[in-house]
PDB file of C-alpha atoms and ligand atoms in Angstrom:
ATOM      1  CA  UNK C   1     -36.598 -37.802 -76.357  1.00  0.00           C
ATOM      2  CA  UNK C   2     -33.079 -37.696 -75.125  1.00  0.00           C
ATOM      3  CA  UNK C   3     -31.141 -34.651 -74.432  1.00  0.00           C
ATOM      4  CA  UNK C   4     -28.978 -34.129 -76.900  1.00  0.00           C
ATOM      5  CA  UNK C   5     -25.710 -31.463 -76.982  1.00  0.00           C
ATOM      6  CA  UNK C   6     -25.033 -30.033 -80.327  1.00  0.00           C
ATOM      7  CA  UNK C   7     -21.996 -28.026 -80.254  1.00  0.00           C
ATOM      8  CA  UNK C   8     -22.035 -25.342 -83.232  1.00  0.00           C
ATOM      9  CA  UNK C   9     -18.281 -24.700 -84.818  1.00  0.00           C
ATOM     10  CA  UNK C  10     -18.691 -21.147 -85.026  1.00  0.00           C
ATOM     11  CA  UNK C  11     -16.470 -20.307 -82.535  1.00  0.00           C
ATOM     12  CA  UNK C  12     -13.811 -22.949 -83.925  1.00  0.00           C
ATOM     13  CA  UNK C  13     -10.748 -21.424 -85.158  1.00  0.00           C
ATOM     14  CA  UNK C  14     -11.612 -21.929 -88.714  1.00  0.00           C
ATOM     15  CA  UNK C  15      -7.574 -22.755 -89.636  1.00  0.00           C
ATOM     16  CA  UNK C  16      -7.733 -26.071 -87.214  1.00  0.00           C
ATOM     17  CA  UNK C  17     -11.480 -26.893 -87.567  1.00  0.00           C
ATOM     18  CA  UNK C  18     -10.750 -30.975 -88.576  1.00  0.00           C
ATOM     19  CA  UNK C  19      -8.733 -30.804 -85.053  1.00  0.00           C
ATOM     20  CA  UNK C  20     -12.194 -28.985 -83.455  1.00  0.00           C
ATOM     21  CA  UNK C  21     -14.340 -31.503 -84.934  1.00  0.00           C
ATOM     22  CA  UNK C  22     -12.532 -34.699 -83.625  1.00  0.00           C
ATOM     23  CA  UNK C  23     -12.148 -33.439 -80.177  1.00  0.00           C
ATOM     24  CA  UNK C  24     -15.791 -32.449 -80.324  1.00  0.00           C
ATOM     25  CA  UNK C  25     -16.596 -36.420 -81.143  1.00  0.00           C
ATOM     26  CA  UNK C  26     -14.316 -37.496 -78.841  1.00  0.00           C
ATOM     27  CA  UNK C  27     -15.792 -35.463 -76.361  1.00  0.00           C
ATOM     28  CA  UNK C  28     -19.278 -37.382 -76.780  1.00  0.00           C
ATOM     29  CA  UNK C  29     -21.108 -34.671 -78.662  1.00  0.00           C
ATOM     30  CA  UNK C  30     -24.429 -36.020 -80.379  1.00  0.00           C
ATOM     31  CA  UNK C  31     -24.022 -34.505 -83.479  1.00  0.00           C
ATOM     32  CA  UNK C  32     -22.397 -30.979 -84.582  1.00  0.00           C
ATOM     33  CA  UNK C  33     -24.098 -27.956 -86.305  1.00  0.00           C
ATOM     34  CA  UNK C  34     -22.448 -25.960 -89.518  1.00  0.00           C
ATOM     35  CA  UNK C  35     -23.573 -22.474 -89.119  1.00  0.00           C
ATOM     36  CA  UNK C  36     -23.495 -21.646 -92.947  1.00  0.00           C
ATOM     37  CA  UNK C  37     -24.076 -17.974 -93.657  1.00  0.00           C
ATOM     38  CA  UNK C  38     -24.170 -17.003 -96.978  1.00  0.00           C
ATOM     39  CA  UNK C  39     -24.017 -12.739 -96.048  1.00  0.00           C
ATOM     40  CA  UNK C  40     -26.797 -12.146 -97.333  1.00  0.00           C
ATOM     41  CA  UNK C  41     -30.109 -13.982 -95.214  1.00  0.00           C
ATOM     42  CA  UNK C  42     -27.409 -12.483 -92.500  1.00  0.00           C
ATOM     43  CA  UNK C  43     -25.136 -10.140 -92.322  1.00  0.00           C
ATOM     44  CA  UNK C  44     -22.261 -12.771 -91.784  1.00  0.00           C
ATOM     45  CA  UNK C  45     -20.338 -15.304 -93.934  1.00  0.00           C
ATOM     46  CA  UNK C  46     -18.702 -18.846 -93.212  1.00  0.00           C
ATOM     47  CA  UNK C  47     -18.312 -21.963 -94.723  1.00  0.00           C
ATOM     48  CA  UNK C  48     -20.046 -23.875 -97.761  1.00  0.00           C
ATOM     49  CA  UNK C  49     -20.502 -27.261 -98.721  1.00  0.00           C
ATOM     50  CA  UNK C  50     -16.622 -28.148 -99.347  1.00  0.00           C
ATOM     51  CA  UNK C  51     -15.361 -27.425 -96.449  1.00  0.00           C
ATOM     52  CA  UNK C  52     -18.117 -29.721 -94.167  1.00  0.00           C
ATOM     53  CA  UNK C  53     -16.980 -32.446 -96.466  1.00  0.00           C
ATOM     54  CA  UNK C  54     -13.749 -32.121 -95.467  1.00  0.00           C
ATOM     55  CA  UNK C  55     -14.022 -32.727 -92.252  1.00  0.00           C
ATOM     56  CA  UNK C  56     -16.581 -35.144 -92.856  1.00  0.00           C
ATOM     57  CA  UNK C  57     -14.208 -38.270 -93.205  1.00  0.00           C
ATOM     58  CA  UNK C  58     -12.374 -36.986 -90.019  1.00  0.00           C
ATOM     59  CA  UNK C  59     -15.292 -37.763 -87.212  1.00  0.00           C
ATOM     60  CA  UNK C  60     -18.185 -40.398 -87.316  1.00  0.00           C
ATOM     61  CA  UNK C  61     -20.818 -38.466 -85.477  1.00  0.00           C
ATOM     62  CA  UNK C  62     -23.736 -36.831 -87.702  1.00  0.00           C
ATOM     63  CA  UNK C  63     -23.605 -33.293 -89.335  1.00  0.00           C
ATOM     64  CA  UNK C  64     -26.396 -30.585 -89.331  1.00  0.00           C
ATOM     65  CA  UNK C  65     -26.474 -27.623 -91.729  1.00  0.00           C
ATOM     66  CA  UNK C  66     -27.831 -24.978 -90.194  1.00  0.00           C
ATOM     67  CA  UNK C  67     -28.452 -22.967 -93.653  1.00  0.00           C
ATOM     68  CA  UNK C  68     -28.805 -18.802 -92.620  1.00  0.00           C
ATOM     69  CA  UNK C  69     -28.763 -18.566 -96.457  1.00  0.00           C
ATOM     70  CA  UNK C  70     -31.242 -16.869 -98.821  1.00  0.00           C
ATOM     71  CA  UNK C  71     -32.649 -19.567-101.803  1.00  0.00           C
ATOM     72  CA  UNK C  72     -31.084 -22.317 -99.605  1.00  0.00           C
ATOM     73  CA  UNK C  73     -33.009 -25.135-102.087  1.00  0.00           C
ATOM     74  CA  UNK C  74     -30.436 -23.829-104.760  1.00  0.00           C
ATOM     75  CA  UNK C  75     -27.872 -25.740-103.125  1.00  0.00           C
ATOM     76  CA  UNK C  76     -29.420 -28.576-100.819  1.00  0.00           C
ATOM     77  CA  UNK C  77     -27.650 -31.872-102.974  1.00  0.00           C
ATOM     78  CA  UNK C  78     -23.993 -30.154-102.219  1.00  0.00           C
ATOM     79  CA  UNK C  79     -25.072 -30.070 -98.304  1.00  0.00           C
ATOM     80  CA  UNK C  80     -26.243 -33.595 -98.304  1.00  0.00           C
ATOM     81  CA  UNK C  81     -23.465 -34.818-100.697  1.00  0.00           C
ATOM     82  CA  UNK C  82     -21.087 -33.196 -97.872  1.00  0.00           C
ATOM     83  CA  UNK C  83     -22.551 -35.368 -95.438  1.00  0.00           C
ATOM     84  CA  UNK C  84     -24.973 -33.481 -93.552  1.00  0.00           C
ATOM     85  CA  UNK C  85     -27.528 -36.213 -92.431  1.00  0.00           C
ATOM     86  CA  UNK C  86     -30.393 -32.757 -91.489  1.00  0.00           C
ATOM     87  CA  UNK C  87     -30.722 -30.121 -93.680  1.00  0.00           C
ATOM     88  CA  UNK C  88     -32.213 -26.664 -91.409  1.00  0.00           C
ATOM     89  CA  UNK C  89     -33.778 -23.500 -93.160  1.00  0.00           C
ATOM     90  CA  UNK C  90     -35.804 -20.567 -92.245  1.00  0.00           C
ATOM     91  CA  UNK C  91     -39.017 -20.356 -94.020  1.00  0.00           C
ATOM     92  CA  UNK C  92     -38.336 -16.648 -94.567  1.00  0.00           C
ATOM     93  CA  UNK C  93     -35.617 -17.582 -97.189  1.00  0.00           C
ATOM     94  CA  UNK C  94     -37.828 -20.421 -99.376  1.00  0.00           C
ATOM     95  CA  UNK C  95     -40.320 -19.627-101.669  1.00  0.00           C
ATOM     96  CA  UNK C  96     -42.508 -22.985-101.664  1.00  0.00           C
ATOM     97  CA  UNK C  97     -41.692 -24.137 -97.832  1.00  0.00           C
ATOM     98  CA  UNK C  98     -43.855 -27.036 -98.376  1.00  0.00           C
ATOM     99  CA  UNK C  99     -41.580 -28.491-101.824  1.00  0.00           C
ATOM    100  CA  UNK C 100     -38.479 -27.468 -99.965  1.00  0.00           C
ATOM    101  CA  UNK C 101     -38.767 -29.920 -97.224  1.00  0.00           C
ATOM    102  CA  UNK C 102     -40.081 -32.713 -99.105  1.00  0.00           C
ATOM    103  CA  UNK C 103     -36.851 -31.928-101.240  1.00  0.00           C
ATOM    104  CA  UNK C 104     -34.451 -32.155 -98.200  1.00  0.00           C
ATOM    105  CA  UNK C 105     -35.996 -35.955 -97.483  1.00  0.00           C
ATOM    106  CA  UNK C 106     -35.995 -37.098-100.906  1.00  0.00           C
ATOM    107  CA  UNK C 107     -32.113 -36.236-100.702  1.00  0.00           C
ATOM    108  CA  UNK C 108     -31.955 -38.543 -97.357  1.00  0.00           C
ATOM    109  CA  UNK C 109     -32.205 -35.925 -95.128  1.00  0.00           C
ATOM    110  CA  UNK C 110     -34.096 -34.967 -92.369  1.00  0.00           C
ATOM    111  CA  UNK C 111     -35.777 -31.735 -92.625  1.00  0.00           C
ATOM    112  CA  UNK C 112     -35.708 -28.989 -90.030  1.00  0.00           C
ATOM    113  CA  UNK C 113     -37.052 -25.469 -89.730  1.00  0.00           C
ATOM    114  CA  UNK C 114     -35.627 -22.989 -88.040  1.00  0.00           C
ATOM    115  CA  UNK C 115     -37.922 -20.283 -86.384  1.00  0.00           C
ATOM    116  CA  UNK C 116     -36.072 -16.757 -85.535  1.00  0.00           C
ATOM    117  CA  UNK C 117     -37.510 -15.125 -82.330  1.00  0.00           C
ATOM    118  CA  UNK C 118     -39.381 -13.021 -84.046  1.00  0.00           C
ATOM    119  CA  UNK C 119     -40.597 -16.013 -86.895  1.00  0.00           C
ATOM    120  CA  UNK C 120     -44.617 -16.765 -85.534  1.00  0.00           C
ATOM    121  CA  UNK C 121     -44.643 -21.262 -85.084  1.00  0.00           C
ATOM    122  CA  UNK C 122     -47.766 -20.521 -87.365  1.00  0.00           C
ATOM    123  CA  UNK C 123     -45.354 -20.646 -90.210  1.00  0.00           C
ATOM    124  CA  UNK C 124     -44.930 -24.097 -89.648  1.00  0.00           C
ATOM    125  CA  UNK C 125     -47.820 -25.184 -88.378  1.00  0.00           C
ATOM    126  CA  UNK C 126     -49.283 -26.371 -91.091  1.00  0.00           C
ATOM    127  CA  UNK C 127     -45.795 -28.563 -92.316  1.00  0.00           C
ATOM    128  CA  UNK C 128     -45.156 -30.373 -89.326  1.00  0.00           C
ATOM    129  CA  UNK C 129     -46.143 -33.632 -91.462  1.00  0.00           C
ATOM    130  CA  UNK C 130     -42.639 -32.758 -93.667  1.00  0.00           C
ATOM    131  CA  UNK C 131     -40.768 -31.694 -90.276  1.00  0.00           C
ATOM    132  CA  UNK C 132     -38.238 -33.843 -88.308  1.00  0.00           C
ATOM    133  CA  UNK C 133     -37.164 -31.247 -86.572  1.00  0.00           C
ATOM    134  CA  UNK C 134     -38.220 -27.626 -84.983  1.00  0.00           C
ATOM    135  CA  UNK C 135     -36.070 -25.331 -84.099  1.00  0.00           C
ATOM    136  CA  UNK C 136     -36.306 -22.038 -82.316  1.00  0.00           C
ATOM    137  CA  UNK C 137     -34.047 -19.739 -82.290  1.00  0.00           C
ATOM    138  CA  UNK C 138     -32.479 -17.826 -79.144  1.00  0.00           C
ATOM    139  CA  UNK C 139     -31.030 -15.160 -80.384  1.00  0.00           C
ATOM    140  CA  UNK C 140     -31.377 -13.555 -83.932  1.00  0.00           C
ATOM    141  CA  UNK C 141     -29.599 -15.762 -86.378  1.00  0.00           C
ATOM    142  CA  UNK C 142     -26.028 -14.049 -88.114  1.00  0.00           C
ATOM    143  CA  UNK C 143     -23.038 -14.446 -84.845  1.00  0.00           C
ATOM    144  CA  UNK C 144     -22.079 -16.582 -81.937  1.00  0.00           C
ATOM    145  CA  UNK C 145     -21.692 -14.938 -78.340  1.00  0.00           C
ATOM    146  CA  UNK C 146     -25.074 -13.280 -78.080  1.00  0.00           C
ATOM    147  CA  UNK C 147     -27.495 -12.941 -75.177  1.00  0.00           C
ATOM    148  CA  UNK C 148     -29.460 -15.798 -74.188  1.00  0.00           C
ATOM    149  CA  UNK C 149     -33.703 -14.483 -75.374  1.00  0.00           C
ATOM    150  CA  UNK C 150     -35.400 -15.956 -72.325  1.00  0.00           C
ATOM    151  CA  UNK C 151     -38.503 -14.055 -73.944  1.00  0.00           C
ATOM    152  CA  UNK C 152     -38.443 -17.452 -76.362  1.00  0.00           C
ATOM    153  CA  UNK C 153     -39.352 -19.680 -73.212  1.00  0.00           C
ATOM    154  CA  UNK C 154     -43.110 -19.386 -73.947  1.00  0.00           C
ATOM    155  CA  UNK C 155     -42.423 -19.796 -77.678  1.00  0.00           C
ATOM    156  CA  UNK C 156     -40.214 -23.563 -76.787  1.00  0.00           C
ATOM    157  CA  UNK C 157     -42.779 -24.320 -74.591  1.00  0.00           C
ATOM    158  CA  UNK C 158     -45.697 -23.730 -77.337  1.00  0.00           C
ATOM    159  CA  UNK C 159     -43.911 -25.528 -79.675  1.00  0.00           C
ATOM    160  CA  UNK C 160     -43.586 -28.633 -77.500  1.00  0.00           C
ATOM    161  CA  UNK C 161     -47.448 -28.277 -77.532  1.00  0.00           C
ATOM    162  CA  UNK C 162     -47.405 -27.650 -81.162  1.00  0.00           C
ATOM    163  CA  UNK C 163     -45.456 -31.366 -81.673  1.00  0.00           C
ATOM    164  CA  UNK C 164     -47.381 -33.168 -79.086  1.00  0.00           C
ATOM    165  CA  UNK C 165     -50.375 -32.476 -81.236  1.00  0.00           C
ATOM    166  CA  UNK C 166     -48.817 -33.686 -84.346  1.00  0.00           C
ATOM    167  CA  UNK C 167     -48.182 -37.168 -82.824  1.00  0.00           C
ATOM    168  CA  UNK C 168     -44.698 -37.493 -84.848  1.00  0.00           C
ATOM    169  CA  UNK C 169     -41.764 -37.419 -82.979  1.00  0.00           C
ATOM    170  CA  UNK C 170     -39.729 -34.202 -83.877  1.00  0.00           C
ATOM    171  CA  UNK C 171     -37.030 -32.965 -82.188  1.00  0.00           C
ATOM    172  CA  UNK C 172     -37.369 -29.443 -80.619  1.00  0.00           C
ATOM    173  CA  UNK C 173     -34.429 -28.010 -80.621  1.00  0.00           C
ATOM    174  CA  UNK C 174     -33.103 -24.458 -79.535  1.00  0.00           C
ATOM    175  CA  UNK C 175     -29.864 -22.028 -80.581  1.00  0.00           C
ATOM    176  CA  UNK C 176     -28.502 -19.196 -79.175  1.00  0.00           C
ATOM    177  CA  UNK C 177     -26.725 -18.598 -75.845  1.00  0.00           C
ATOM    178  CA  UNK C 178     -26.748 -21.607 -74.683  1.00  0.00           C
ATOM    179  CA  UNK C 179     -24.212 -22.314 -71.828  1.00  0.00           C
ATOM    180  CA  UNK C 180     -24.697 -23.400 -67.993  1.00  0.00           C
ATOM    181  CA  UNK C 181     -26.440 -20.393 -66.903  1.00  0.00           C
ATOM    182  CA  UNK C 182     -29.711 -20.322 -69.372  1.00  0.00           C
ATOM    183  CA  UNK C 183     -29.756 -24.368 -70.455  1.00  0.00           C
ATOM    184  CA  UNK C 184     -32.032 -25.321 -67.649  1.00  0.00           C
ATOM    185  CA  UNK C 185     -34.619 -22.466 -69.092  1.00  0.00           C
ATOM    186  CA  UNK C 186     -34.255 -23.968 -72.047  1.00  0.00           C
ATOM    187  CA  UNK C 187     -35.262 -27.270 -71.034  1.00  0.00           C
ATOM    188  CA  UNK C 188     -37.671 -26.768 -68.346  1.00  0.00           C
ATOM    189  CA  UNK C 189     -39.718 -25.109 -71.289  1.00  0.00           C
ATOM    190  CA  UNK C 190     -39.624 -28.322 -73.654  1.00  0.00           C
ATOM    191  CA  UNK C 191     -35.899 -28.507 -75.598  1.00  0.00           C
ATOM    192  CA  UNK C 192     -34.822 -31.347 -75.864  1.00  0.00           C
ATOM    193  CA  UNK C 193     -31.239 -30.627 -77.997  1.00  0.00           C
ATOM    194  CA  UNK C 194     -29.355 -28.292 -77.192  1.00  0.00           C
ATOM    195  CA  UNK C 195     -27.029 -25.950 -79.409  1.00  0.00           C
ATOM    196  CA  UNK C 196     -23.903 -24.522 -78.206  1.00  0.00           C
ATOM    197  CA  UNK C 197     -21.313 -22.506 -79.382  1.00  0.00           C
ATOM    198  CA  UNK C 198     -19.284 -19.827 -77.200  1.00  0.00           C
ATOM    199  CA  UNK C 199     -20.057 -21.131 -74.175  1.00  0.00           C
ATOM    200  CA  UNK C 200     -18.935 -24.827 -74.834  1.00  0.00           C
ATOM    201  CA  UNK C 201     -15.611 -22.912 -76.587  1.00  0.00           C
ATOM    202  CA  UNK C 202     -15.132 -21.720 -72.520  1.00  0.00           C
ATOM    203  CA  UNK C 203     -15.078 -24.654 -70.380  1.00  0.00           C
ATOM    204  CA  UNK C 204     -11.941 -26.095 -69.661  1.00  0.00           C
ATOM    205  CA  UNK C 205     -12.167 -29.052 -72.229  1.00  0.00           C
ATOM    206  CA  UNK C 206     -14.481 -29.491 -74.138  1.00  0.00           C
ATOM    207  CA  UNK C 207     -15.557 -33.263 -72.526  1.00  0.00           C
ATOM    208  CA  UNK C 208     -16.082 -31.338 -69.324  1.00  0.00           C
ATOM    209  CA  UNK C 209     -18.672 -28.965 -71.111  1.00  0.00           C
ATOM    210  CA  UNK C 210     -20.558 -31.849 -73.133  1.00  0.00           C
ATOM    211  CA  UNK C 211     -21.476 -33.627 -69.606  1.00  0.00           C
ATOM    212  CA  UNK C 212     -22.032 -30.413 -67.620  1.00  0.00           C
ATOM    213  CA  UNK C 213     -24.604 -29.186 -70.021  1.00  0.00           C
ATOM    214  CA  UNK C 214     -26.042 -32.364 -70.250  1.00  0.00           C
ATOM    215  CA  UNK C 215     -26.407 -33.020 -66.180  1.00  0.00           C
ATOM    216  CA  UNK C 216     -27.885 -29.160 -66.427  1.00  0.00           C
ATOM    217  CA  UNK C 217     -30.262 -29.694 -69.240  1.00  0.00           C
ATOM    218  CA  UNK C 218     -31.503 -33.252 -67.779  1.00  0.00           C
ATOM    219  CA  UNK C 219     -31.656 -31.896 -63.725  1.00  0.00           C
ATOM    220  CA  UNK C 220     -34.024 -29.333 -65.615  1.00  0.00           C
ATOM    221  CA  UNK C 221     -36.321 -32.072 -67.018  1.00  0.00           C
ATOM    222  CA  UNK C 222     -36.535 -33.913 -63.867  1.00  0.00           C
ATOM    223  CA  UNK C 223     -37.098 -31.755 -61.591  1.00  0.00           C
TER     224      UNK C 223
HETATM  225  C1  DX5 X 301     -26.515 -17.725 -84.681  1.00  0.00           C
HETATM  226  C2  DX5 X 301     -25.795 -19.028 -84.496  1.00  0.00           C
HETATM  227  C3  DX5 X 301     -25.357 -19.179 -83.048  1.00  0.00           C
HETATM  228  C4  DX5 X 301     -24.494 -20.384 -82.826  1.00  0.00           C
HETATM  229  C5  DX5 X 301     -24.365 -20.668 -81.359  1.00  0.00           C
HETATM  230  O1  DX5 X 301     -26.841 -17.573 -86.027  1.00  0.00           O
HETATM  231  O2  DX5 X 301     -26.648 -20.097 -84.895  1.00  0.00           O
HETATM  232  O3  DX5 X 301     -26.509 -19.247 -82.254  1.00  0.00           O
HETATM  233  O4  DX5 X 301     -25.042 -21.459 -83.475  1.00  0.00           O
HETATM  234  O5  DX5 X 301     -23.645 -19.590 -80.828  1.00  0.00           O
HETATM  235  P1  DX5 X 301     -23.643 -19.276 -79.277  1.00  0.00           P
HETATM  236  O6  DX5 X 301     -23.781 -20.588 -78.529  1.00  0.00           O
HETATM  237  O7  DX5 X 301     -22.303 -18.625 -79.056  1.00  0.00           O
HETATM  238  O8  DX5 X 301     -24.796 -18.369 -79.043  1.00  0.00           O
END
C-alpha cells in the first residue's frame, strides 16, 4: 500500500482548528486523525462529535476518529454522522470487540483497532476478518509530544506478518512520535501510514513536513 501521512490535530490550537484543518488539506495530507479523549480510557480530554463536524464542511480530505474513550460503541452514529469515514478503538474499552466492529461498518465506516504498546496483536487476531485497519500504538495513548517506543518495531513488523496471513488488505498504521528522526523505523518494520502530531506542528510549514515525512517513510521502504 501507499504511504500515507496522517497528521493528528492534537497539537492544533484548538481556537483556530477549521484554519489547521484547511492548511493541513492544502498541504496534501491523506487524511487527518481526531484524537478524542473522553478523560476517562485516558487521563486527557478533547473534542467530541460536534466539533469534527464542524470542520467537516471546511476540507474534503477523509476524517479518522481515533476514539481513547471508554464504551466508545455508545456513541459510534454521532462519529460517523460527523463525518469520520474510520472509526478506531482499543479493544480494552469494548465489551463484545467482535459486534463493535461489525457495528462501525454497518454505519459506513471502516473499522480500526488500535493496539497500545503494551495491548498483545493476539487481541485481534482472531477479528482481522472485521478489521480495515491495525494500528499500533507508539507511545501510550492520552498526549501528543511523547517519546518515539522503538521497542514497538518488532510488534509493526509482526503485525505486517499478522495481515499478510489474513490475505485482506488492511492498513497498518502506527501513532506516537512520529517525526523525521524515528519515521524510517517505523517503516522499515512494515507501516505503511503514518501519524503525526508535534513533530509535523515543527516544520516550517506544514507542506514542507507532509513531503519530508513522506520522502523519509518511502526511502525507508526502498531501501
Ligand atoms: C496519543 C496520541 C498522539 C498523537 C500524535 O494518544 O494519539 O500519539 O496522535 O502525537 P505526537 O505525534 O506528538 O506523538
Amino acid at each position: 500500500m501507499a504511504v500515507k501521512i496522517v497528521p493528528s490535530v492534537l497539537p492544533a490550537d484548538f481556537a483556530r482548528l477549521g484554519e489547521d484543518c484547511v492548511a493541513l488539506a492544502e498541504a496534501g495530507v491523506d487524511r487527518i486523525q481526531w484524537d478524542v479523549m473522553d478523560g476517562r480510557f485516558v487521563p486527557n480530554l478533547t473534542f467530541g462529535p460536534d466539533v469534527i463536524a464542524a470542520c467537516r464542511p471546511l476540507v474534503a480530505c477523509g476524517f479518522e476518529a481515533h476514539l481513547m474513550c471508554e464504551r466508545p460503541e455508545e456513541m459510534l452514529p454521532r462519529y460517523v454522522d460527523a463525518g469520520c469515514e474510520l472509526v478506531i478503538v482499543h479493544p480494552e474499552t469494548l465489551r463484545q470487540p467482535h459486534q463493535t466492529y461489525g457495528a462501525i461498518r454497518d454505519l459506513g465506516a471502516r473499522t480500526g483497532v488500535a493496539l497500545s504498546p503494551a495491548t498483545p496483536l493476539g487481541l485481534v487476531e482472531h477479528a482481522l476478518d472485521r478489521v480495515d485497519l491495525l494500528l499500533v500504538m507508539t507511545v501510550d495513548p492520552g498526549f501528543g509530544g511523547q517519546r518515539y517506543l522503538a521497542t514497538m518495531e518488532p510488534k509493526i513488523a509482526a503485525a505486517r506478518a499478522l495481515i499478510a496471513t489474513s490475505g485482506r488488505s488492511i492498513e497498518l498504521e502506527v501513532d506516537g512520535g512520529i517525526g523525521p528522526d524515528t519515521i524510517a523505523g517505523a517503516a522499515r518494520a512494515g507501516a505503511d501510514v503514518f501519524i503525526s502530531g508535534s513533530a509535523l506542528w515543527k516544520y516550517a510549514t506544514f507542506a514542507d513536513g507532509v513531503a519530508d515525512l513522506r520522502r523519509r517513510a518511502e526511502a525507508a521502504r526502498a531501501a
